[in-house]
mmCIF file of C-alpha atoms and ligand atoms in Angstrom:
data_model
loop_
_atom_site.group_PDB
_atom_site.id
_atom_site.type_symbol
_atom_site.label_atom_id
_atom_site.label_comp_id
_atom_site.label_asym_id
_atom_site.label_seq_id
_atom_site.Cartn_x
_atom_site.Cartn_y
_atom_site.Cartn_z
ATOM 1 C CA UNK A 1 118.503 89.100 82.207
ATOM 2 C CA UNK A 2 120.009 89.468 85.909
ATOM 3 C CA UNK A 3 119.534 87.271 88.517
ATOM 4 C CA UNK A 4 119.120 89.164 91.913
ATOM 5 C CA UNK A 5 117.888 88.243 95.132
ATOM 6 C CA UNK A 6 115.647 89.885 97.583
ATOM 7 C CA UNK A 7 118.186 91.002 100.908
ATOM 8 C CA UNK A 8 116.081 92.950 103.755
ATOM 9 C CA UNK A 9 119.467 95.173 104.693
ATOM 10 C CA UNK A 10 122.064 94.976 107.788
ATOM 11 C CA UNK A 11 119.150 93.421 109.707
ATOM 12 C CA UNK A 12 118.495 90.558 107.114
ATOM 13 C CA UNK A 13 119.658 87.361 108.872
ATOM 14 C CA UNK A 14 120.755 86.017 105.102
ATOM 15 C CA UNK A 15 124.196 87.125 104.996
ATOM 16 C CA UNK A 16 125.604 89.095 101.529
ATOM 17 C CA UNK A 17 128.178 86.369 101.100
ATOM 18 C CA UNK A 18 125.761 83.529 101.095
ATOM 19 C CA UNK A 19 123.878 85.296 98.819
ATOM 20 C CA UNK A 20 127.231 85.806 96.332
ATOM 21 C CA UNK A 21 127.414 82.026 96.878
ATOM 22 C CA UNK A 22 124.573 81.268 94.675
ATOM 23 C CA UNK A 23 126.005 80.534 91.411
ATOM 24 C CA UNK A 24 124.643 82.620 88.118
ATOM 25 C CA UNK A 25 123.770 86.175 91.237
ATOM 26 C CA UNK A 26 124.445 89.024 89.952
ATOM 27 C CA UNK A 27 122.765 91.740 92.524
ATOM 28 C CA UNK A 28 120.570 92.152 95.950
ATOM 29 C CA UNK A 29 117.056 93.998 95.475
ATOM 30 C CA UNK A 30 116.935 96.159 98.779
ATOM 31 C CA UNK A 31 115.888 99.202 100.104
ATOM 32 C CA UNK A 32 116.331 101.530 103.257
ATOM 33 C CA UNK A 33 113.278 100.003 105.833
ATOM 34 C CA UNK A 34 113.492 102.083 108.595
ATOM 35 C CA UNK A 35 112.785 105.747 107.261
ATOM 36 C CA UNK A 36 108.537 106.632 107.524
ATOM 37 C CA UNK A 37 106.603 106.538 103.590
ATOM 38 C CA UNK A 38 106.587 109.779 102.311
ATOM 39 C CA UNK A 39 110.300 110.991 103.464
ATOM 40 C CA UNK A 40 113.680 111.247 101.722
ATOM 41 C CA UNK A 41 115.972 108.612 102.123
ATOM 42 C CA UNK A 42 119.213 110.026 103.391
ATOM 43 C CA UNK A 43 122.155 110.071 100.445
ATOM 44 C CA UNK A 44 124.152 108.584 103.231
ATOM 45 C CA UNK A 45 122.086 105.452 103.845
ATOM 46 C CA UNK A 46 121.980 104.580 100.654
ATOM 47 C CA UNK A 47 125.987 104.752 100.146
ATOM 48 C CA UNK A 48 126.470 102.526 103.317
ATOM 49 C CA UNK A 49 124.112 99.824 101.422
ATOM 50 C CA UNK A 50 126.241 100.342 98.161
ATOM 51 C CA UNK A 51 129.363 99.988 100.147
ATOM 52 C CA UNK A 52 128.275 96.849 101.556
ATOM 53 C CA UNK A 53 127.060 95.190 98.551
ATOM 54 C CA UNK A 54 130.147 96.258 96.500
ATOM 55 C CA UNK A 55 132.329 94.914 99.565
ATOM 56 C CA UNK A 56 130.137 91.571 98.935
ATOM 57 C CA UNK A 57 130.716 91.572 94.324
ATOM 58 C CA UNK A 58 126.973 92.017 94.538
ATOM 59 C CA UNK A 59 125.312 94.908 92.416
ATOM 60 C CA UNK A 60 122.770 97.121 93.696
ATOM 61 C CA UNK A 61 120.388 97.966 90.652
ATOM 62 C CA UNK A 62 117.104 97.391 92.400
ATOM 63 C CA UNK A 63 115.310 99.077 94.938
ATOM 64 C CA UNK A 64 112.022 97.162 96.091
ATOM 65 C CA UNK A 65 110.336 99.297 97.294
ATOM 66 C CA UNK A 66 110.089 102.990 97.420
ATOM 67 C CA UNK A 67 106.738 102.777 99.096
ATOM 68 C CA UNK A 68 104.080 105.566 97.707
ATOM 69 C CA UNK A 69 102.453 107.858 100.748
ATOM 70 C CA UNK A 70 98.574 107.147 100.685
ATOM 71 C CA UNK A 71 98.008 111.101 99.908
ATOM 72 C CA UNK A 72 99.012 110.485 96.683
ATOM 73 C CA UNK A 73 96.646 107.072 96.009
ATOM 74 C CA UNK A 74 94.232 109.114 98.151
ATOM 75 C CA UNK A 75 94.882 112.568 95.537
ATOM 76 C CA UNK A 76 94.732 114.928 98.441
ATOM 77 C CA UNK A 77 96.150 118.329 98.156
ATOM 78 C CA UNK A 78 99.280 117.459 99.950
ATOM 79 C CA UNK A 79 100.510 114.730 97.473
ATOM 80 C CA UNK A 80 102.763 117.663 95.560
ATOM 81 C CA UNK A 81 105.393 117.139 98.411
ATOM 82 C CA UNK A 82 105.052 114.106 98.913
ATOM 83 C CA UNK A 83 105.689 113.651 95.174
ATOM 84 C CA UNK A 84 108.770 116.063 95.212
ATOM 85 C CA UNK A 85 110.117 113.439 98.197
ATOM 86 C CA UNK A 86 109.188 111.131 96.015
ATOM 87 C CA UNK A 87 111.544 112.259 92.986
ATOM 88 C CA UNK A 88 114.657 113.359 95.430
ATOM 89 C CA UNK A 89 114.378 109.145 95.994
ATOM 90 C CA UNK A 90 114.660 108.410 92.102
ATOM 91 C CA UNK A 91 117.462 110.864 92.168
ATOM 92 C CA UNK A 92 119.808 109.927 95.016
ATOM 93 C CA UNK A 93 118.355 106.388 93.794
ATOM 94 C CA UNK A 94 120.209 107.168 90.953
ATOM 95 C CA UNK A 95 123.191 108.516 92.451
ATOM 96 C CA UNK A 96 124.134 105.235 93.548
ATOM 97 C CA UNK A 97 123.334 103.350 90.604
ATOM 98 C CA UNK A 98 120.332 101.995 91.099
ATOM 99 C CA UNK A 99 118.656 101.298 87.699
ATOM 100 C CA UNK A 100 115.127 99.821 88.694
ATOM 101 C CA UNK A 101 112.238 101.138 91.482
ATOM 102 C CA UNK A 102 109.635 98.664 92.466
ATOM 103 C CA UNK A 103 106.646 99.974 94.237
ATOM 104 C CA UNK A 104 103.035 99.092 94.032
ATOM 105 C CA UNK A 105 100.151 101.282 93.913
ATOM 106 C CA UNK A 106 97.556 99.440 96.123
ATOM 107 C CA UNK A 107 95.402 101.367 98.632
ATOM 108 C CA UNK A 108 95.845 100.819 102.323
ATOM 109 C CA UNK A 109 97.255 96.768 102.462
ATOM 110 C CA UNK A 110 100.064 95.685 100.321
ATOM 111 C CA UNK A 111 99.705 91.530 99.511
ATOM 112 C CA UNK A 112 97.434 89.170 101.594
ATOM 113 C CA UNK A 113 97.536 85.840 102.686
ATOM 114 C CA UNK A 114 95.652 83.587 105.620
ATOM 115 C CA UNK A 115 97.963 81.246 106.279
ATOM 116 C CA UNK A 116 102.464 82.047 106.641
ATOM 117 C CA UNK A 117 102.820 78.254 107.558
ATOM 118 C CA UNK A 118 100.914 76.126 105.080
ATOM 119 C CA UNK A 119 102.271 72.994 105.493
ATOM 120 C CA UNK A 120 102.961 70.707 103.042
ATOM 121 C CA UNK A 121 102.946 66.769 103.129
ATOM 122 C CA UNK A 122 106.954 66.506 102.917
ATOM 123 C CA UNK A 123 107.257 69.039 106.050
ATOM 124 C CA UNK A 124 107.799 72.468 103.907
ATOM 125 C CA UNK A 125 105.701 75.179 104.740
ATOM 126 C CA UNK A 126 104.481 78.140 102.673
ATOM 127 C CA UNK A 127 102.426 80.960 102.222
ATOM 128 C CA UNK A 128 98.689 80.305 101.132
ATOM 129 C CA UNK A 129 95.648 81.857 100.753
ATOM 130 C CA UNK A 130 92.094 81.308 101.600
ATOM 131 C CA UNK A 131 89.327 84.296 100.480
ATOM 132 C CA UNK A 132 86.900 82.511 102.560
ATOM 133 C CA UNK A 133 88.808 82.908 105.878
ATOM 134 C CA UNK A 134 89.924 86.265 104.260
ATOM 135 C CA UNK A 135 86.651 87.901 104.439
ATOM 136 C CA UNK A 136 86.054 86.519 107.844
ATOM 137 C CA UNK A 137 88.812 88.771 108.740
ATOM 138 C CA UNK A 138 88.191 92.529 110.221
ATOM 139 C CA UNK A 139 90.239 94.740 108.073
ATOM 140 C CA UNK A 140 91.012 97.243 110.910
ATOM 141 C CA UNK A 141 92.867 94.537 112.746
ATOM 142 C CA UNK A 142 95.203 93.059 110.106
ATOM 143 C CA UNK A 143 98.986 92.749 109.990
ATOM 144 C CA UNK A 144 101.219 91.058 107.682
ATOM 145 C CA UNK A 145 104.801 90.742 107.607
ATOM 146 C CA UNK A 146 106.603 92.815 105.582
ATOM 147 C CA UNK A 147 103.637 95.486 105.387
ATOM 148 C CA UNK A 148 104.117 98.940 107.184
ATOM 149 C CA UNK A 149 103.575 98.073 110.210
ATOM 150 C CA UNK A 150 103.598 101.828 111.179
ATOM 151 C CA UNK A 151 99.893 102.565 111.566
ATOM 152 C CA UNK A 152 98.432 102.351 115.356
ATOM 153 C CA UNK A 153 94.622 100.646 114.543
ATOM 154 C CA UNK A 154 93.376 104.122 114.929
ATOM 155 C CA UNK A 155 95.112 105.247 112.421
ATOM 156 C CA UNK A 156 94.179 102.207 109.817
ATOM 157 C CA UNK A 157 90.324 102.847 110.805
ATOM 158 C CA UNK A 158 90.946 106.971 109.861
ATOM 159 C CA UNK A 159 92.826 105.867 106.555
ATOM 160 C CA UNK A 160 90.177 103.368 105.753
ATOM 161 C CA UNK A 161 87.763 105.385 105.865
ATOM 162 C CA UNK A 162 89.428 108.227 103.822
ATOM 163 C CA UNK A 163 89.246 105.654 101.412
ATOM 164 C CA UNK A 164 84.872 105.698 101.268
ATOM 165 C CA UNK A 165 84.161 107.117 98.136
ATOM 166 C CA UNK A 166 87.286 105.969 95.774
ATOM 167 C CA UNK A 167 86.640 104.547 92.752
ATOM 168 C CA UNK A 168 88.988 102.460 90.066
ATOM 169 C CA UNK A 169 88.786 105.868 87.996
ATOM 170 C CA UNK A 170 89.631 108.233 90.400
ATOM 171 C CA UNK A 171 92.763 105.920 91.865
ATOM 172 C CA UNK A 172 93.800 105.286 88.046
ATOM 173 C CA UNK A 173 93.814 109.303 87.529
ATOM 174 C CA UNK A 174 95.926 109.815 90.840
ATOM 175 C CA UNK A 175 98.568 107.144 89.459
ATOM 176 C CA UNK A 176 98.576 108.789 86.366
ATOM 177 C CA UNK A 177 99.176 112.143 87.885
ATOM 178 C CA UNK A 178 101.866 110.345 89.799
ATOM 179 C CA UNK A 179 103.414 109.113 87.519
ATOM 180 C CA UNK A 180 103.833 112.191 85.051
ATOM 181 C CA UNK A 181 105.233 114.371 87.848
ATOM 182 C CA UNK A 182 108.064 111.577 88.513
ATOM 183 C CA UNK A 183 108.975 110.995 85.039
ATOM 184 C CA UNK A 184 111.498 113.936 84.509
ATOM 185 C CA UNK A 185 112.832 112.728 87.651
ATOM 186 C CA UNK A 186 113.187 109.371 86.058
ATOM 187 C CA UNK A 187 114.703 110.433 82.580
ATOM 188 C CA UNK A 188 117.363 112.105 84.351
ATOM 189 C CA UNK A 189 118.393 109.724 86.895
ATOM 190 C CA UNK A 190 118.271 107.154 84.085
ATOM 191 C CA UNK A 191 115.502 105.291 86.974
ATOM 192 C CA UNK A 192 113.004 102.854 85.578
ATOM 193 C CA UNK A 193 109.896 102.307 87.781
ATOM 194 C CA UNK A 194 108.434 98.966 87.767
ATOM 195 C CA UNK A 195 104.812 98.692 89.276
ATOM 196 C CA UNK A 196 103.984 95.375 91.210
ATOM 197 C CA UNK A 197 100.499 93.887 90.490
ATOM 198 C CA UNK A 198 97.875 93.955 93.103
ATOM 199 C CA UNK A 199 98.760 91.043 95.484
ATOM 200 C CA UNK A 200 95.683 89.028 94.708
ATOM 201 C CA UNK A 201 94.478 90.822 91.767
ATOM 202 C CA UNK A 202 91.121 91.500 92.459
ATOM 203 C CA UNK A 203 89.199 94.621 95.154
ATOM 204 C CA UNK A 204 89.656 94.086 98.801
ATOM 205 C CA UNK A 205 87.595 95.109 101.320
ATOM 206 C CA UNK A 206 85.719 97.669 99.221
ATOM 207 C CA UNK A 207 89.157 98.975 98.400
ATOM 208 C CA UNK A 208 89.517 99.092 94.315
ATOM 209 C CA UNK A 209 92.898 97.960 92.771
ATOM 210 C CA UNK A 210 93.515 98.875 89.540
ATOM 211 C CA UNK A 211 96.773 96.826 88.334
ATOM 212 C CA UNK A 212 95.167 93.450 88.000
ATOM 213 C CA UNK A 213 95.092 92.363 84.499
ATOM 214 C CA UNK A 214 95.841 92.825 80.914
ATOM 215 C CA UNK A 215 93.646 95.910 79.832
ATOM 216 C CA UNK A 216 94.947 97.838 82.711
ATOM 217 C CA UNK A 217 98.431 97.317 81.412
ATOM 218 C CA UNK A 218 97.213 98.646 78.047
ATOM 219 C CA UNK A 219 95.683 101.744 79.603
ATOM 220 C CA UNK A 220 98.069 102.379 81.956
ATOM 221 C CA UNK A 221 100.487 102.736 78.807
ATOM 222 C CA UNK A 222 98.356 104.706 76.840
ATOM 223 C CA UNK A 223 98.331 107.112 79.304
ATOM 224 C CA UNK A 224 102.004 107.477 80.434
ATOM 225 C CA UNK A 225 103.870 105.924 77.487
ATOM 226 C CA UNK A 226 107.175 107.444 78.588
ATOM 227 C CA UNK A 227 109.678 103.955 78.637
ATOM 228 C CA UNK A 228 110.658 104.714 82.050
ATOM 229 C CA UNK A 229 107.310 103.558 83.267
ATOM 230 C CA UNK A 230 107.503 99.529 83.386
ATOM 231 C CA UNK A 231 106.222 96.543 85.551
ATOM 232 C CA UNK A 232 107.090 94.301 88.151
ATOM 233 C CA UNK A 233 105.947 91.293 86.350
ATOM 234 C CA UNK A 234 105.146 89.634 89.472
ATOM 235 C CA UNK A 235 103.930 85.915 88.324
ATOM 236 C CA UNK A 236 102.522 85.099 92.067
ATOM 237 C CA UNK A 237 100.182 88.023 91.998
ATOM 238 C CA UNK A 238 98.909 88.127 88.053
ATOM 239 C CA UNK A 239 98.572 84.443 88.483
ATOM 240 C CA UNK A 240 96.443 84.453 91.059
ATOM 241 C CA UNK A 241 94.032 85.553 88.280
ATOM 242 C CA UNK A 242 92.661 82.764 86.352
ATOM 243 C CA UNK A 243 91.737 85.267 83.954
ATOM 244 C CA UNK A 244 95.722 86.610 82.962
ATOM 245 C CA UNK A 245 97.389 84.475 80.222
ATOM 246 C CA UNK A 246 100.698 84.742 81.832
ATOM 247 C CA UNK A 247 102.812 83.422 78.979
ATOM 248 C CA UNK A 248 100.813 85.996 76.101
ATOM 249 C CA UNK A 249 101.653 89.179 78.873
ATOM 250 C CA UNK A 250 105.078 88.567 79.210
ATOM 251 C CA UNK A 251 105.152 88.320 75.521
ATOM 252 C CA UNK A 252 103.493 91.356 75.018
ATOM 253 C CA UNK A 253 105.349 93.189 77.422
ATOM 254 C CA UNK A 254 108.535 92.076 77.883
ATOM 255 C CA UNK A 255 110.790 95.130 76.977
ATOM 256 C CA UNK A 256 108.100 97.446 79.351
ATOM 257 C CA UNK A 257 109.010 94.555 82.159
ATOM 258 C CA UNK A 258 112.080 96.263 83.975
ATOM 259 C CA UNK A 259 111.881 93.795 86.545
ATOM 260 C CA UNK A 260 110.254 89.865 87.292
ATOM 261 C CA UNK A 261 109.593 88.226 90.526
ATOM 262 C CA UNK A 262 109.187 84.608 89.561
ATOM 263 C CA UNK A 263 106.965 82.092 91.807
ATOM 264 C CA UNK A 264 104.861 79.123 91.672
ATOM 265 C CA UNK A 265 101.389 78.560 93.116
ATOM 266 C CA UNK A 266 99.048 75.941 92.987
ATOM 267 C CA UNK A 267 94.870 76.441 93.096
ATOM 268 C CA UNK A 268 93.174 74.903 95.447
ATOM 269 C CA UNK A 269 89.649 75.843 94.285
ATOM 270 C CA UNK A 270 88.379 78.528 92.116
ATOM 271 C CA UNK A 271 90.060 81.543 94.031
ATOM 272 C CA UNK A 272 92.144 79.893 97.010
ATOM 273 C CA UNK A 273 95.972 79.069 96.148
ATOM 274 C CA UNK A 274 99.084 77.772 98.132
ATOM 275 C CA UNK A 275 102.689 78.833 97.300
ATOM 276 C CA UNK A 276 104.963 76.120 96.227
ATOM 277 C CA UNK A 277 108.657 75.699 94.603
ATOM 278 C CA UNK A 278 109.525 77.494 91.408
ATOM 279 C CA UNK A 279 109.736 74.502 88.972
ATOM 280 C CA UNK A 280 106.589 74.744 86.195
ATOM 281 C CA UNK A 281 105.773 71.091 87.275
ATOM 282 C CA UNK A 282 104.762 72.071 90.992
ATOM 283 C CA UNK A 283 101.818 74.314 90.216
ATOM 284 C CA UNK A 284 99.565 76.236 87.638
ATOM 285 C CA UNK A 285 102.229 79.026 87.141
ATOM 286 C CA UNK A 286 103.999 77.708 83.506
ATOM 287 C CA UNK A 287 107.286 79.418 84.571
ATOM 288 C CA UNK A 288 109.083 77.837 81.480
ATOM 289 C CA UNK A 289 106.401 79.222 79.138
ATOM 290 C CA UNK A 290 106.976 82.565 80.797
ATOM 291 C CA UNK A 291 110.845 82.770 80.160
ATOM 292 C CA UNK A 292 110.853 81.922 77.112
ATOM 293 C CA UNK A 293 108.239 84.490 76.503
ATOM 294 C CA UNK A 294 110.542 87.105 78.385
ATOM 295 C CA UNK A 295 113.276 85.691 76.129
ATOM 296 C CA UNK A 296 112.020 85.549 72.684
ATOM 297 C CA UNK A 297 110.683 88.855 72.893
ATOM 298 C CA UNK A 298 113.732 91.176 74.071
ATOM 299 C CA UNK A 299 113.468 91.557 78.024
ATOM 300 C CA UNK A 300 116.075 92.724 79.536
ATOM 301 C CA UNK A 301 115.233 93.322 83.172
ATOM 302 C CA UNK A 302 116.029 91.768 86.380
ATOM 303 C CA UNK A 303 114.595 88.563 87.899
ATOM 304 C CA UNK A 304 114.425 87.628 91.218
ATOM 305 C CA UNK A 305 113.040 84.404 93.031
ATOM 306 C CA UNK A 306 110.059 85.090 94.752
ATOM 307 C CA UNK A 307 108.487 83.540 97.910
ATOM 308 C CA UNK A 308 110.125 80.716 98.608
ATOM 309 C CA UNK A 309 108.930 77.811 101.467
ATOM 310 C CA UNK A 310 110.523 76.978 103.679
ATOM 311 C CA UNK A 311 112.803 73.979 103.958
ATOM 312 C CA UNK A 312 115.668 71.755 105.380
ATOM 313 C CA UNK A 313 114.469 73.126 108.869
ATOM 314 C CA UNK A 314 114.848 76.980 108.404
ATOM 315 C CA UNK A 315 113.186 79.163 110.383
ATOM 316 C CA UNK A 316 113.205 82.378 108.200
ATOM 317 C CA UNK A 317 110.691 84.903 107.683
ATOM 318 C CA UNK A 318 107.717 83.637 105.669
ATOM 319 C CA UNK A 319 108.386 83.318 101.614
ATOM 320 C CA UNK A 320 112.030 84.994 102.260
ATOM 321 C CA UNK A 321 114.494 82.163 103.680
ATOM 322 C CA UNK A 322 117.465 81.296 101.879
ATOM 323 C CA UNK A 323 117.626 77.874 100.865
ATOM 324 C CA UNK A 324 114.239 77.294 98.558
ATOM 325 C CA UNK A 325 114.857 81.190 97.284
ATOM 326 C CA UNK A 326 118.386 80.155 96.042
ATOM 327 C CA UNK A 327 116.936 77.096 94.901
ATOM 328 C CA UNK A 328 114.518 78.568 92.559
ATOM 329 C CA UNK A 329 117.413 80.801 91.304
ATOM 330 C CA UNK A 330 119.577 78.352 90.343
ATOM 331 C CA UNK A 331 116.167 76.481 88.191
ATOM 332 C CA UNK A 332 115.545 80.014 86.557
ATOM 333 C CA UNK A 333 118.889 80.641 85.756
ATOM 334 C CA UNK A 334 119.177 77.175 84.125
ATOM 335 C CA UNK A 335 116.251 77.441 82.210
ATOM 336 C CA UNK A 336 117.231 80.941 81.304
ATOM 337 C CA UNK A 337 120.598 79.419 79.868
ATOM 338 C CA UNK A 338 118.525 75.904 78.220
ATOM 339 C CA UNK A 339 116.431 79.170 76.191
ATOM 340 C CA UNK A 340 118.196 81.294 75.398
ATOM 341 C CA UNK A 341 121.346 78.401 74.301
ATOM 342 C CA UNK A 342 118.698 76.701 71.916
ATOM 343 C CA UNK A 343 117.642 79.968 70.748
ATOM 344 C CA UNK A 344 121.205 80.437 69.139
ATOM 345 C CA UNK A 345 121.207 77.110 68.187
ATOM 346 C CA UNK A 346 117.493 77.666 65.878
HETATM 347 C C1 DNO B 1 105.741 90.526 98.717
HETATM 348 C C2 DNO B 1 106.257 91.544 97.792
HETATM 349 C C3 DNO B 1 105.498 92.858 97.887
HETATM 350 C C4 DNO B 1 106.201 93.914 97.062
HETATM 351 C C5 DNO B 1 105.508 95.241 97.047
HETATM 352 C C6 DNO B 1 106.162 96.152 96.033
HETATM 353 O O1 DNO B 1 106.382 89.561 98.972
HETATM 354 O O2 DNO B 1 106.269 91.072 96.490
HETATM 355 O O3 DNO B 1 105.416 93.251 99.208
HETATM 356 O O4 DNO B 1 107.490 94.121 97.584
HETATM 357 O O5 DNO B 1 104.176 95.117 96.746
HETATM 358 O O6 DNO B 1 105.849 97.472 96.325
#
């Protein structure tokens, strides 16, 4: 296991050296923001990254995300070069010694939420969500943080309704195709990609998602079994589900799990959750039952905190500040250590 931490680049207000400072770090998750989805990343900006990251002692092994164009979710005729941009990433990806991709595979909107500043009674605040308020919302005006923020609402209503039509099937089949044209990229960059679960795992807006749940881990498997085709085990998202047995997938999984992003929520009603520190105690996510799960059963992937609140006063962009983030790393490193320690000991 690695412990890394999520750094947005020269424009992240967390410095690298803070970051270093957080005992048991081993690496930064980043990725090059500013270039447009579908486009090669210039060798050159990801050197200056690896420069500064080796200038900090902090390895750079995971790129989150290289985002997928929608012509290739969408399986239009000009997804070929978008896929060949695609697999120049994995290889100057690879260049530099990155090890692990994360990218996600949802149509149109990346994660949701309703509220960035939950507040909680002891003054933290937090990300939460409400599907009630969700489906209030008009899907052609929506913004997020952290989403491409690219599209002018024209553009969003166009892509939306490019969408009409798409079914789980069809979206499954334009993965899959995906994902066999970028594994001989892959096996020669040494590149693993790690998909992120649909951020809540269930259809939004008449959009289908497809990597919700168990089964679709099996199938997506069956069809590209090539090693080099993992998961962001993303605990946040797949909890979300009431449905996923957390603890049983990580078992199940572990050495197809190239990467983790560990976080804690707590239900609020059948389908509505709020975001909360990382400790098992603080929600419904059992985040000791799931390391030991990763542990017992050969993972070897990297971890990182995920969504954090935020605390002692920061004001830092929703789920990403420093202090609860380095927090939770320091409580999954210890538990990682308590494991794995006892393990030796049985
Ligand atoms: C949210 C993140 C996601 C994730 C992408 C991966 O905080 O976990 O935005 O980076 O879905 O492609």
């Amino acid at each position: 296991m690695k412990m890394t931490f999520r750094w947005y680049g020269e424009n992240d207000c967390i410095p690298l050296n803070y970051i270093k400072q957080i005992q048991g770090m081993s690496g930064v998750v980043t990725a090059v923001y500013d270039v447009p989805v579908g486009q090669v990343w210039e060798l050159s900006r990801l050197e200056r990254l690896k420069e500064l990251c080796d200038a900090a002692d902090l390895e750079m092994e995971v790129i989150e995300s290289v985002p997928v164009h929608e012509d290739i979710k969408l399986g239009l005729p000009t997804r070929d070069a978008y896929i060949e941009a695609y697999k120049q990433n994995i290889i100057n990806c690879g260049k530099v010694g990155v090890k692990c991709i994360c990218y996600n595979f949802m149509p149109v909107f990346d994660w949701l939420r309703t509220d960035l500043y939950f507040k909680h009674k002891d003054g933290a605040t937090s990300l939460a969500y409400n599907h009630d308020t969700l489906m209030k919302l008009d899907p052609k005006n929506l913004r997020l943080p952290g989403w491409d923020e690219s599209y002018t609402a024209d553009e969003l209503n166009a892509l939306l309704d490019s969408y009409k039509g798409m079914t789980h099937e069809k979206l499954f089949d334009n993965l899959v195709y995906f994902l066999n044209a970028i594994m001989p990229a892959c096996d020669e960059a040494g590149v693993n990609m790690a998909i992120h679960p649909d951020d809540p795992p269930w259809d939004m807006f008449g959009l289908p998602r497809i990597i919700c749940k168990e089964e679709d881990y099996d199938r997506l498997f069956a069809a590209v079994p090539n090693m080099h085709n993992g998961i962001t085990f993303c605990t946040g998202s797949l909890g979300a589900g009431r449905f996923n047995d957390l603890p049983k997938m990580a078992a199940k999984y572990a050495k197809r799990i190239h990467f983790a992003h560990l976080r804690q929520l707590k239900y609020t009603s059948d389908i509505d959750f709020f975001e909360n520190g990382h400790m098992t105690e603080l929600g419904n996510v059992d985040i000791a039952e799931i390391m030991k799960a990763l542990a017992k059963n050969g993972f070897e992937g990297y971890v990182r905190p995920d969504h954090g609140r935020n605390i002692w006063g920061e004001d830092a962009k929703p789920g990403y500040g420093l202090f609860d983030r380095a927090l939770g790393a320091t409580y999954l490193s210890g538990l990682w250590e308590g494991i794995v320690k006892s393990e030796k000991e049985i």
